[in-house]
Amino acid sequence: MHRVLIQHGTIVTATDKFEADVYIEDEQVQAIGKNLSYDADEVIDAKGCYLFPGGIDPHTHMDLPFMGTFSSDDFETGTLAGLHGGTTTIIDFAIQTQGKSLQSALDEWHQKADGKAVGDYAFHMGVTDFNDNTRQEIKDVVEKHGVTSFKTFMAYKGAFMIDDRQMLGLMDEAGKYGGIVTAHAENGDMIDELTAKHKAQGNLAPKYHALSHPEIAEAEASGRFIDLAYKGNHPCYIVHMTCEGALNRVREATKRNQTVHVETCIQYLLLDDSLYDKPGFEGSKWVFSPPLRKPKDQEALWSGIDQNLVHTVGTDHCPFCMDQKRMGENDFSKIPNGAPGVEHRMELLYSEGVEKGRISLNKFVELTATAPAKIFGMFPKKGTIAVGSDADIVIFDPKKEHTISAKTHHHRCDYSAYEGWQVKGKVRSVFLRGHLVIDDGKALVEKGFGQYIARKPYHQELSESPKQLVNI
Ligand code: URP
Ligand code: ZN
Ligand code: ZN
């Protein structure tokens, strides 16, 4: 039995902030209170630091076969990079190959992750081919495998995209078992048409990727997805929302009392489309879908957080090295879509969000840990610091300043999307299930330490609350 006592830290949850000690035994928090006295194998002084729940990134792609290559982080390097930045759990995507079963995708992703991941992980089920066979698999995906969320793509025709009829069928079937359907919401046909037009005109530079993925393509698909969910009275979740137009479709839906969960990603809050004007092929570093938008969209997303329209902040971590990006040197449509980010989500959101007064500390925890845990059926095991919860705890030094660079990051990627960004606030230590896995920038964990997290159906977690705090 491994026993840890963390003393004098300031615990921050989605609702509270208080100074207390935390005692950990058997991978879980056993007690929280002032001046706890327990025999422990490890005693850590966290004075002057915040204790945050381990981050949950609801959107990553490790080792993803995509656009003729594979994302460059696998489950070992990617989850380790996440741990360095305070993300202790990721939800990756096991994506069905069209013509094959859901089970074969789950098998494939377990093979990629089991025994390799360093941090904890779960899967969304990527459904790219909803047919009578797929329909029969849904119950087992939820009930046997604990994969309770389904990812759909309204773009990437010929690889991942499904049509509206498939979407309706999936929503109904998943809904029977408490599954929630999520979507990459962009109008695939509009994108394909614009891409072909730009290429025909000889416009082949990275910035034409962005011009082929306009805001209206995302707004239209977001509205359509929301309407399809409304038709069947189903919950829904939109991944990586980037823009005002899409957010306004969500705002409209709230007027008929519909619940739409929205994820944005850190890059859409902090970066804008002026990066595509960088010289040469530089703009390819930010070629992902949807693309970066305008400053007015960043403002809309920050306001959306305030207005409770945006619920989670992920990364869509999907890195490609520059030699992979160069597959599209002469044709933007061949640049593998994606960028690294899992390591810096929490520090960037703290620095740009909390430190600059845009969000509260509690909101920071809600966006990075509690809301993903609740929406995706992991709460209160994950997503908070409470008695009985997994001891996934980040000791965070709010005063420490540092600079992000590819020279020092842990992503397996030869560039950083945030090169040179100065950040205030740094992860000092990270506990995953009570084990000190990162300390002062050093990794103390072995390949395979990460566990697969089977999840509960949507909203079942509401019947379970964290246990009461003691001795406060
Ligand atoms: O460009 C992106 N986002 N790449 C990963 C796949 C996806 O659409 O999420
Ligand atoms: Zn996507
Ligand atoms: Zn993605």
Short mmCIF file of C-alpha atoms and ligand atoms in Angstrom, two decimals:
data_model
loop_
_atom_site.label_atom_id
_atom_site.label_comp_id
_atom_site.label_asym_id
_atom_site.label_seq_id
_atom_site.Cartn_x
_atom_site.Cartn_y
_atom_site.Cartn_z
CA MET A 1 0.00 0.00 0.00
CA HIS A 2 1.40 3.38 -1.05
CA ARG A 3 0.55 6.31 1.24
CA VAL A 4 1.05 9.97 0.37
CA LEU A 5 0.38 13.14 2.32
CA ILE A 6 0.26 16.43 0.41
CA GLN A 7 0.38 19.32 2.84
CA HIS A 8 -0.49 23.02 2.78
CA GLY A 9 -1.75 23.24 -0.79
CA THR A 10 -4.79 25.21 -1.96
CA ILE A 11 -7.32 22.76 -3.35
CA VAL A 12 -9.35 24.05 -6.26
CA THR A 13 -12.39 22.21 -7.58
CA ALA A 14 -15.10 23.37 -9.95
CA THR A 15 -16.93 24.90 -7.00
CA ASP A 16 -14.49 25.41 -4.11
CA LYS A 17 -11.11 26.78 -3.15
CA PHE A 18 -9.63 26.11 0.26
CA GLU A 19 -6.34 25.36 1.96
CA ALA A 20 -6.06 21.76 3.15
CA ASP A 21 -3.94 18.62 3.27
CA VAL A 22 -4.75 15.57 1.18
CA TYR A 23 -4.06 12.02 2.32
CA ILE A 24 -3.87 9.31 -0.35
CA GLU A 25 -3.94 5.56 0.11
CA ASP A 26 -4.47 2.80 -2.44
CA GLU A 27 -4.56 5.19 -5.38
CA GLN A 28 -7.51 7.17 -3.98
CA VAL A 29 -8.00 10.23 -1.84
CA GLN A 30 -8.76 9.00 1.67
CA ALA A 31 -8.97 12.25 3.61
CA ILE A 32 -8.97 15.99 3.08
CA GLY A 33 -8.58 18.38 5.97
CA LYS A 34 -6.51 20.87 7.91
CA ASN A 35 -3.35 19.60 9.63
CA LEU A 36 -3.91 15.96 8.83
CA SER A 37 -1.60 13.60 10.65
CA TYR A 38 -1.13 10.26 8.95
CA ASP A 39 1.88 8.03 8.58
CA ALA A 40 2.85 8.31 4.94
CA ASP A 41 5.58 6.97 2.69
CA GLU A 42 5.83 10.33 0.96
CA VAL A 43 5.14 13.77 2.43
CA ILE A 44 4.96 16.66 -0.04
CA ASP A 45 4.89 20.32 0.87
CA ALA A 46 2.66 22.17 -1.63
CA LYS A 47 2.71 25.56 0.10
CA GLY A 48 2.05 28.40 -2.32
CA CYS A 49 0.70 26.00 -4.94
CA TYR A 50 -2.72 25.07 -6.18
CA LEU A 51 -3.90 21.47 -6.19
CA PHE A 52 -5.99 20.91 -9.32
CA PRO A 53 -7.77 17.70 -10.30
CA GLY A 54 -5.77 15.90 -12.99
CA GLY A 55 -6.78 17.30 -16.35
CA ILE A 56 -8.95 15.35 -18.77
CA ASP A 57 -8.39 16.11 -22.43
CA PRO A 58 -11.60 14.98 -24.14
CA HIS A 59 -10.10 15.10 -27.62
CA THR A 60 -6.80 13.53 -28.71
CA HIS A 61 -5.58 11.43 -31.62
CA MET A 62 -2.56 9.29 -30.75
CA ASP A 63 -1.12 7.07 -33.47
CA LEU A 64 -3.98 7.99 -35.81
CA PRO A 65 -3.77 6.66 -39.37
CA PHE A 66 -4.79 9.75 -41.33
CA MET A 67 -4.20 11.29 -44.75
CA GLY A 68 -1.57 8.75 -45.74
CA THR A 69 0.47 8.85 -42.53
CA PHE A 70 0.15 8.46 -38.73
CA SER A 71 -0.03 11.17 -36.09
CA SER A 72 3.47 11.33 -34.66
CA ASP A 73 2.71 10.81 -30.96
CA ASP A 74 1.76 7.30 -29.95
CA PHE A 75 0.04 6.42 -26.69
CA GLU A 76 3.34 6.33 -24.82
CA THR A 77 4.81 9.64 -25.96
CA GLY A 78 1.46 11.43 -26.17
CA THR A 79 0.17 10.51 -22.73
CA LEU A 80 3.57 11.30 -21.22
CA ALA A 81 3.49 14.74 -22.82
CA GLY A 82 0.00 15.15 -21.37
CA LEU A 83 1.23 14.22 -17.89
CA HIS A 84 4.01 16.81 -18.10
CA GLY A 85 1.29 19.40 -18.59
CA GLY A 86 -1.08 18.10 -15.90
CA THR A 87 -3.40 16.07 -18.12
CA THR A 88 -3.74 12.68 -16.43
CA THR A 89 -6.50 11.23 -18.63
CA ILE A 90 -7.16 11.51 -22.34
CA ILE A 91 -10.18 10.43 -24.35
CA ASP A 92 -8.90 9.30 -27.72
CA PHE A 93 -10.91 8.10 -30.74
CA ALA A 94 -11.14 4.47 -31.85
CA ILE A 95 -12.22 5.10 -35.41
CA GLN A 96 -14.02 2.48 -37.48
CA THR A 97 -12.63 1.79 -40.94
CA GLN A 98 -15.50 2.01 -43.41
CA GLY A 99 -16.60 -1.53 -44.29
CA LYS A 100 -15.26 -2.96 -41.03
CA SER A 101 -16.84 -3.46 -37.59
CA LEU A 102 -16.76 -1.23 -34.53
CA GLN A 103 -15.23 -4.10 -32.59
CA SER A 104 -12.26 -4.24 -34.94
CA ALA A 105 -11.58 -0.54 -34.30
CA LEU A 106 -11.76 -1.05 -30.54
CA ASP A 107 -9.38 -3.99 -30.82
CA GLU A 108 -7.00 -1.92 -32.92
CA TRP A 109 -6.98 1.01 -30.49
CA HIS A 110 -6.56 -1.24 -27.46
CA GLN A 111 -3.54 -2.70 -29.21
CA LYS A 112 -2.13 0.77 -29.72
CA ALA A 113 -2.71 1.82 -26.10
CA ASP A 114 -2.72 -1.14 -23.72
CA GLY A 115 0.66 -1.70 -22.10
CA LYS A 116 1.99 1.51 -23.71
CA ALA A 117 0.04 4.46 -22.38
CA VAL A 118 1.67 6.20 -19.46
CA GLY A 119 -1.40 8.21 -18.49
CA ASP A 120 -4.98 6.96 -18.16
CA TYR A 121 -7.10 6.78 -21.29
CA ALA A 122 -10.58 6.13 -22.58
CA PHE A 123 -12.04 5.93 -26.07
CA HIS A 124 -14.83 7.58 -27.98
CA MET A 125 -16.18 5.23 -30.65
CA GLY A 126 -15.70 6.79 -34.09
CA VAL A 127 -18.57 5.63 -36.28
CA THR A 128 -17.82 6.13 -39.97
CA ASP A 129 -20.17 3.51 -41.42
CA PHE A 130 -23.54 3.14 -39.69
CA ASN A 131 -25.36 0.16 -41.19
CA ASP A 132 -27.39 -2.81 -39.95
CA ASN A 133 -24.28 -4.58 -38.67
CA THR A 134 -22.96 -1.50 -36.90
CA ARG A 135 -26.36 -0.97 -35.29
CA GLN A 136 -26.14 -4.40 -33.65
CA GLU A 137 -22.79 -3.57 -32.09
CA ILE A 138 -23.84 -0.40 -30.27
CA LYS A 139 -25.23 -2.10 -27.15
CA ASP A 140 -21.99 -4.00 -26.52
CA VAL A 141 -19.86 -0.95 -27.21
CA VAL A 142 -21.64 0.86 -24.37
CA GLU A 143 -22.38 -1.95 -21.95
CA LYS A 144 -19.47 -4.33 -22.44
CA HIS A 145 -16.68 -1.93 -23.33
CA GLY A 146 -17.69 1.16 -21.36
CA VAL A 147 -17.39 3.30 -24.49
CA THR A 148 -20.36 5.56 -23.94
CA SER A 149 -19.76 8.32 -26.49
CA PHE A 150 -19.84 8.09 -30.27
CA LYS A 151 -17.94 10.34 -32.63
CA THR A 152 -19.26 11.23 -36.06
CA PHE A 153 -17.72 13.24 -38.86
CA MET A 154 -19.86 15.48 -41.06
CA ALA A 155 -16.77 16.05 -43.25
CA TYR A 156 -13.87 13.97 -44.70
CA LYS A 157 -16.08 12.35 -47.33
CA GLY A 158 -14.87 8.94 -48.47
CA ALA A 159 -12.94 8.31 -45.27
CA PHE A 160 -14.95 9.21 -42.16
CA MET A 161 -18.08 11.14 -43.19
CA ILE A 162 -21.58 9.78 -42.54
CA ASP A 163 -24.84 11.22 -43.89
CA ASP A 164 -27.82 12.57 -41.96
CA ARG A 165 -29.77 9.33 -42.20
CA GLN A 166 -26.90 7.42 -40.61
CA MET A 167 -26.63 10.13 -37.97
CA LEU A 168 -30.30 9.81 -37.03
CA GLY A 169 -30.00 6.03 -36.84
CA LEU A 170 -26.92 6.22 -34.66
CA MET A 171 -28.45 8.77 -32.31
CA ASP A 172 -31.51 6.59 -31.80
CA GLU A 173 -29.53 3.43 -31.24
CA ALA A 174 -26.91 4.97 -28.95
CA GLY A 175 -29.68 6.74 -27.03
CA LYS A 176 -31.27 3.42 -26.08
CA TYR A 177 -28.21 2.56 -23.98
CA GLY A 178 -27.30 5.99 -22.65
CA GLY A 179 -24.69 6.77 -25.29
CA ILE A 180 -24.09 10.35 -26.40
CA VAL A 181 -23.29 11.25 -30.02
CA THR A 182 -20.62 13.85 -30.76
CA ALA A 183 -19.77 15.47 -34.08
CA HIS A 184 -17.03 17.07 -36.06
CA ALA A 185 -19.43 19.61 -37.52
CA GLU A 186 -18.36 20.91 -40.91
CA ASN A 187 -20.28 20.62 -44.17
CA GLY A 188 -18.12 18.10 -46.04
CA ASP A 189 -19.61 18.76 -49.47
CA MET A 190 -19.10 22.51 -49.20
CA ILE A 191 -15.48 21.95 -48.18
CA ASP A 192 -14.84 19.51 -51.03
CA GLU A 193 -16.34 21.92 -53.55
CA LEU A 194 -14.27 24.88 -52.31
CA THR A 195 -11.11 22.78 -52.15
CA ALA A 196 -11.56 21.67 -55.76
CA LYS A 197 -12.23 25.26 -56.85
CA HIS A 198 -9.09 26.63 -55.20
CA LYS A 199 -6.97 23.86 -56.63
CA ALA A 200 -8.38 24.41 -60.12
CA GLN A 201 -7.36 28.07 -59.81
CA GLY A 202 -3.83 27.07 -58.85
CA ASN A 203 -4.23 28.27 -55.26
CA LEU A 204 -2.19 25.63 -53.47
CA ALA A 205 -0.61 27.33 -50.44
CA PRO A 206 -1.56 26.38 -46.84
CA LYS A 207 -3.84 29.40 -46.42
CA TYR A 208 -6.25 27.92 -48.98
CA HIS A 209 -6.97 25.16 -46.50
CA ALA A 210 -8.55 27.80 -44.26
CA LEU A 211 -10.33 29.45 -47.18
CA SER A 212 -11.82 26.07 -48.13
CA HIS A 213 -13.21 25.60 -44.60
CA PRO A 214 -15.27 28.76 -44.07
CA GLU A 215 -17.16 29.64 -40.92
CA ILE A 216 -20.51 29.03 -42.64
CA ALA A 217 -19.55 25.38 -43.33
CA GLU A 218 -19.13 24.88 -39.60
CA ALA A 219 -22.20 26.90 -38.63
CA GLU A 220 -24.41 25.01 -41.08
CA ALA A 221 -23.24 21.57 -39.94
CA SER A 222 -23.46 22.53 -36.27
CA GLY A 223 -27.05 23.70 -36.73
CA ARG A 224 -27.95 20.55 -38.67
CA PHE A 225 -26.40 18.27 -36.05
CA ILE A 226 -28.26 20.10 -33.29
CA ASP A 227 -31.54 19.77 -35.21
CA LEU A 228 -31.02 16.05 -35.77
CA ALA A 229 -30.44 15.57 -32.04
CA TYR A 230 -33.51 17.70 -31.24
CA LYS A 231 -35.67 15.54 -33.51
CA GLY A 232 -34.95 12.46 -31.38
CA ASN A 233 -34.69 14.33 -28.07
CA HIS A 234 -31.07 13.23 -27.65
CA PRO A 235 -28.18 14.88 -25.85
CA CYS A 236 -25.38 15.92 -28.17
CA TYR A 237 -21.82 17.25 -28.04
CA ILE A 238 -19.99 19.24 -30.69
CA VAL A 239 -16.22 18.82 -30.75
CA HIS A 240 -13.63 21.50 -31.50
CA MET A 241 -16.01 24.43 -32.06
CA THR A 242 -14.16 27.43 -33.46
CA CYS A 243 -16.51 30.24 -34.39
CA GLU A 244 -19.26 32.70 -33.63
CA GLY A 245 -21.54 31.33 -36.36
CA ALA A 246 -21.55 27.82 -34.90
CA LEU A 247 -21.93 29.12 -31.36
CA ASN A 248 -24.98 31.11 -32.42
CA ARG A 249 -26.64 27.87 -33.57
CA VAL A 250 -26.12 26.58 -30.04
CA ARG A 251 -27.50 29.81 -28.58
CA GLU A 252 -30.62 29.40 -30.76
CA ALA A 253 -31.08 25.83 -29.53
CA THR A 254 -31.10 26.95 -25.91
CA LYS A 255 -34.22 28.99 -26.71
CA ARG A 256 -36.12 25.72 -27.16
CA ASN A 257 -34.51 24.35 -24.00
CA GLN A 258 -32.23 21.97 -25.82
CA THR A 259 -28.98 20.93 -24.13
CA VAL A 260 -26.02 21.02 -26.48
CA HIS A 261 -22.59 20.34 -25.05
CA VAL A 262 -19.80 22.29 -26.70
CA GLU A 263 -16.06 21.71 -26.69
CA THR A 264 -13.62 24.24 -27.97
CA CYS A 265 -9.88 23.70 -28.13
CA ILE A 266 -7.13 25.85 -26.72
CA GLN A 267 -5.85 26.85 -30.18
CA TYR A 268 -9.18 28.40 -31.12
CA LEU A 269 -9.16 30.55 -27.98
CA LEU A 270 -5.60 31.77 -28.46
CA LEU A 271 -4.58 31.74 -32.12
CA ASP A 272 -6.11 33.33 -35.23
CA ASP A 273 -6.00 32.92 -38.98
CA SER A 274 -3.30 35.55 -39.52
CA LEU A 275 -0.87 32.64 -38.93
CA TYR A 276 -1.75 31.32 -42.38
CA ASP A 277 -0.15 34.44 -43.89
CA LYS A 278 3.29 33.48 -42.62
CA PRO A 279 5.82 33.12 -45.43
CA GLY A 280 6.44 29.94 -47.40
CA PHE A 281 5.10 26.72 -45.95
CA GLU A 282 5.08 27.96 -42.33
CA GLY A 283 1.28 28.19 -42.24
CA SER A 284 1.07 24.39 -42.59
CA LYS A 285 1.85 24.12 -38.86
CA TRP A 286 -1.72 25.27 -38.18
CA VAL A 287 -3.43 23.33 -40.93
CA PHE A 288 -6.15 21.45 -39.08
CA SER A 289 -9.89 21.19 -39.37
CA PRO A 290 -11.74 23.35 -38.66
CA PRO A 291 -9.04 25.98 -39.21
CA LEU A 292 -8.12 28.96 -37.07
CA ARG A 293 -10.63 31.80 -37.29
CA LYS A 294 -10.78 35.57 -36.71
CA PRO A 295 -10.21 37.48 -33.47
CA LYS A 296 -14.00 38.05 -33.28
CA ASP A 297 -14.44 34.28 -33.06
CA GLN A 298 -11.94 34.03 -30.21
CA GLU A 299 -13.97 36.68 -28.39
CA ALA A 300 -17.19 34.76 -29.08
CA LEU A 301 -15.66 31.58 -27.60
CA TRP A 302 -14.41 33.32 -24.45
CA SER A 303 -17.86 34.87 -24.04
CA GLY A 304 -19.42 31.48 -24.74
CA ILE A 305 -17.48 30.09 -21.78
CA ASP A 306 -18.85 32.89 -19.61
CA GLN A 307 -22.36 32.29 -20.87
CA ASN A 308 -22.15 28.55 -20.20
CA LEU A 309 -22.50 27.73 -23.88
CA VAL A 310 -18.98 26.27 -24.08
CA HIS A 311 -18.37 23.49 -21.58
CA THR A 312 -14.99 21.89 -22.20
CA VAL A 313 -11.58 22.87 -23.56
CA GLY A 314 -9.67 20.10 -25.31
CA THR A 315 -6.77 20.09 -27.74
CA ASP A 316 -7.60 17.84 -30.72
CA HIS A 317 -3.94 16.86 -30.25
CA CYS A 318 -2.98 15.32 -33.61
CA PRO A 319 0.67 16.13 -34.30
CA PHE A 320 2.57 15.70 -37.54
CA CYS A 321 6.25 16.48 -37.99
CA MET A 322 7.30 18.89 -40.69
CA ASP A 323 8.41 16.13 -43.05
CA GLN A 324 4.87 14.76 -42.80
CA LYS A 325 3.36 18.21 -43.32
CA ARG A 326 5.52 18.53 -46.44
CA MET A 327 3.41 15.85 -48.12
CA GLY A 328 1.27 18.86 -48.99
CA GLU A 329 4.04 21.26 -49.95
CA ASN A 330 2.58 21.70 -53.42
CA ASP A 331 -1.06 21.06 -52.57
CA PHE A 332 -2.71 22.27 -49.35
CA SER A 333 -5.30 19.47 -49.52
CA LYS A 334 -2.55 16.90 -48.91
CA ILE A 335 -1.18 18.53 -45.73
CA PRO A 336 -2.04 16.14 -42.88
CA ASN A 337 -4.59 17.95 -40.72
CA GLY A 338 -3.59 18.38 -37.10
CA ALA A 339 -1.21 19.95 -34.60
CA PRO A 340 0.34 19.18 -31.21
CA GLY A 341 -1.15 20.58 -27.99
CA VAL A 342 -1.89 18.03 -25.25
CA GLU A 343 1.04 19.15 -23.10
CA HIS A 344 0.17 22.82 -22.95
CA ARG A 345 -3.61 22.98 -22.70
CA MET A 346 -3.71 23.53 -18.95
CA GLU A 347 -0.78 25.91 -18.61
CA LEU A 348 -1.97 28.00 -21.55
CA LEU A 349 -5.55 28.15 -20.31
CA TYR A 350 -4.36 29.08 -16.84
CA SER A 351 -2.01 31.76 -18.13
CA GLU A 352 -4.29 33.27 -20.78
CA GLY A 353 -7.54 32.57 -18.98
CA VAL A 354 -7.14 32.78 -15.20
CA GLU A 355 -4.05 34.96 -15.02
CA LYS A 356 -5.50 37.47 -17.50
CA GLY A 357 -8.84 37.57 -15.68
CA ARG A 358 -10.94 35.97 -18.41
CA ILE A 359 -12.06 32.97 -16.35
CA SER A 360 -12.12 32.07 -12.66
CA LEU A 361 -10.02 29.35 -11.08
CA ASN A 362 -13.15 27.25 -10.58
CA LYS A 363 -14.10 27.66 -14.23
CA PHE A 364 -10.58 26.58 -15.20
CA VAL A 365 -11.05 23.32 -13.30
CA GLU A 366 -14.54 22.85 -14.70
CA LEU A 367 -13.36 23.26 -18.31
CA THR A 368 -10.24 21.14 -18.04
CA ALA A 369 -11.40 18.31 -15.78
CA THR A 370 -14.83 18.33 -14.15
CA ALA A 371 -17.06 18.92 -17.16
CA PRO A 372 -15.32 16.33 -19.38
CA ALA A 373 -15.58 13.83 -16.50
CA LYS A 374 -19.29 14.52 -16.00
CA ILE A 375 -20.32 14.62 -19.65
CA PHE A 376 -18.35 11.49 -20.48
CA GLY A 377 -19.26 9.33 -17.47
CA MET A 378 -16.09 9.40 -15.37
CA PHE A 379 -17.24 11.57 -12.46
CA PRO A 380 -16.48 11.46 -9.52
CA LYS A 381 -13.78 8.84 -10.10
CA LYS A 382 -12.05 11.46 -12.24
CA GLY A 383 -12.48 15.22 -12.57
CA THR A 384 -12.39 16.38 -8.97
CA ILE A 385 -10.45 16.17 -5.73
CA ALA A 386 -12.71 14.41 -3.24
CA VAL A 387 -12.65 11.52 -0.80
CA GLY A 388 -13.02 8.31 -2.80
CA SER A 389 -11.91 9.84 -6.10
CA ASP A 390 -8.79 8.71 -7.93
CA ALA A 391 -5.84 10.65 -6.57
CA ASP A 392 -5.12 12.41 -9.87
CA ILE A 393 -3.70 15.66 -8.59
CA VAL A 394 -1.67 18.43 -10.17
CA ILE A 395 0.51 20.59 -7.93
CA PHE A 396 0.59 23.85 -9.82
CA ASP A 397 2.89 26.79 -9.12
CA PRO A 398 0.96 29.90 -10.19
CA LYS A 399 4.01 32.18 -10.02
CA LYS A 400 6.48 30.24 -12.12
CA GLU A 401 7.04 31.65 -15.60
CA HIS A 402 8.32 29.72 -18.60
CA THR A 403 8.46 29.78 -22.37
CA ILE A 404 6.97 27.14 -24.64
CA SER A 405 9.28 25.71 -27.27
CA ALA A 406 9.73 22.62 -29.41
CA LYS A 407 13.23 22.46 -27.90
CA THR A 408 11.81 21.66 -24.48
CA HIS A 409 8.36 20.17 -25.05
CA HIS A 410 7.63 16.47 -24.77
CA HIS A 411 5.48 16.07 -27.87
CA ARG A 412 7.06 13.86 -30.52
CA CYS A 413 6.89 16.72 -32.98
CA ASP A 414 9.58 19.00 -34.35
CA TYR A 415 7.61 22.21 -33.99
CA SER A 416 5.35 23.83 -31.43
CA ALA A 417 2.13 25.61 -32.36
CA TYR A 418 3.00 28.04 -29.52
CA GLU A 419 6.74 28.56 -30.08
CA GLY A 420 8.01 31.38 -27.87
CA TRP A 421 4.78 31.85 -25.90
CA GLN A 422 5.49 33.13 -22.42
CA VAL A 423 3.35 31.45 -19.84
CA LYS A 424 2.72 32.28 -16.20
CA GLY A 425 1.99 29.25 -14.03
CA LYS A 426 3.63 25.85 -14.32
CA VAL A 427 2.91 22.28 -13.38
CA ARG A 428 5.28 21.36 -10.54
CA SER A 429 4.25 17.76 -9.77
CA VAL A 430 1.62 15.35 -10.99
CA PHE A 431 0.05 12.41 -9.19
CA LEU A 432 -1.78 9.78 -11.18
CA ARG A 433 -3.80 7.44 -8.97
CA GLY A 434 -1.63 8.45 -6.03
CA HIS A 435 1.70 7.85 -7.76
CA LEU A 436 4.06 10.74 -8.30
CA VAL A 437 4.54 10.56 -12.07
CA ILE A 438 6.01 13.98 -12.84
CA ASP A 439 8.20 15.97 -10.48
CA ASP A 440 9.86 19.22 -11.44
CA GLY A 441 9.89 18.31 -15.13
CA LYS A 442 11.16 14.77 -14.54
CA ALA A 443 9.09 11.75 -15.53
CA LEU A 444 8.99 9.04 -12.85
CA VAL A 445 6.70 6.64 -14.61
CA GLU A 446 7.06 3.60 -16.83
CA LYS A 447 5.45 2.77 -20.12
CA GLY A 448 2.20 0.89 -19.48
CA PHE A 449 1.31 2.62 -16.21
CA GLY A 450 -1.79 4.15 -17.81
CA GLN A 451 -5.09 2.34 -17.28
CA TYR A 452 -8.04 2.00 -19.61
CA ILE A 453 -11.08 3.74 -18.13
CA ALA A 454 -14.42 2.14 -18.90
CA ARG A 455 -17.06 4.86 -18.65
CA LYS A 456 -20.64 5.11 -17.47
CA PRO A 457 -23.57 6.10 -19.69
CA TYR A 458 -24.46 9.75 -20.08
CA HIS A 459 -25.79 11.37 -16.91
CA GLN A 460 -25.66 8.23 -14.83
CA GLU A 461 -22.97 10.00 -12.83
CA LEU A 462 -25.52 12.47 -11.50
CA SER A 463 -26.80 9.78 -9.16
CA GLU A 464 -23.34 9.63 -7.58
CA SER A 465 -21.80 12.56 -5.73
CA PRO A 466 -18.30 12.81 -4.36
CA LYS A 467 -18.08 11.78 -0.73
CA GLN A 468 -18.10 14.53 1.89
CA LEU A 469 -14.88 16.25 2.81
CA VAL A 470 -13.63 15.59 6.31
CA ASN A 471 -12.01 17.63 9.03
CA ILE A 472 -12.32 21.06 7.41
O1 URP B 1 -7.35 18.55 -38.18
C1 URP B 1 -7.76 17.76 -37.35
N1 URP B 1 -8.64 18.17 -36.50
N2 URP B 1 -7.25 16.51 -37.32
C2 URP B 1 -7.69 15.42 -36.56
C3 URP B 1 -8.99 14.85 -37.03
C4 URP B 1 -10.16 15.69 -36.61
O2 URP B 1 -10.86 16.22 -37.47
O3 URP B 1 -10.43 15.85 -35.44
ZN ZN B 2 -12.41 16.78 -36.16
ZN ZN B 3 -10.06 15.43 -33.70
#
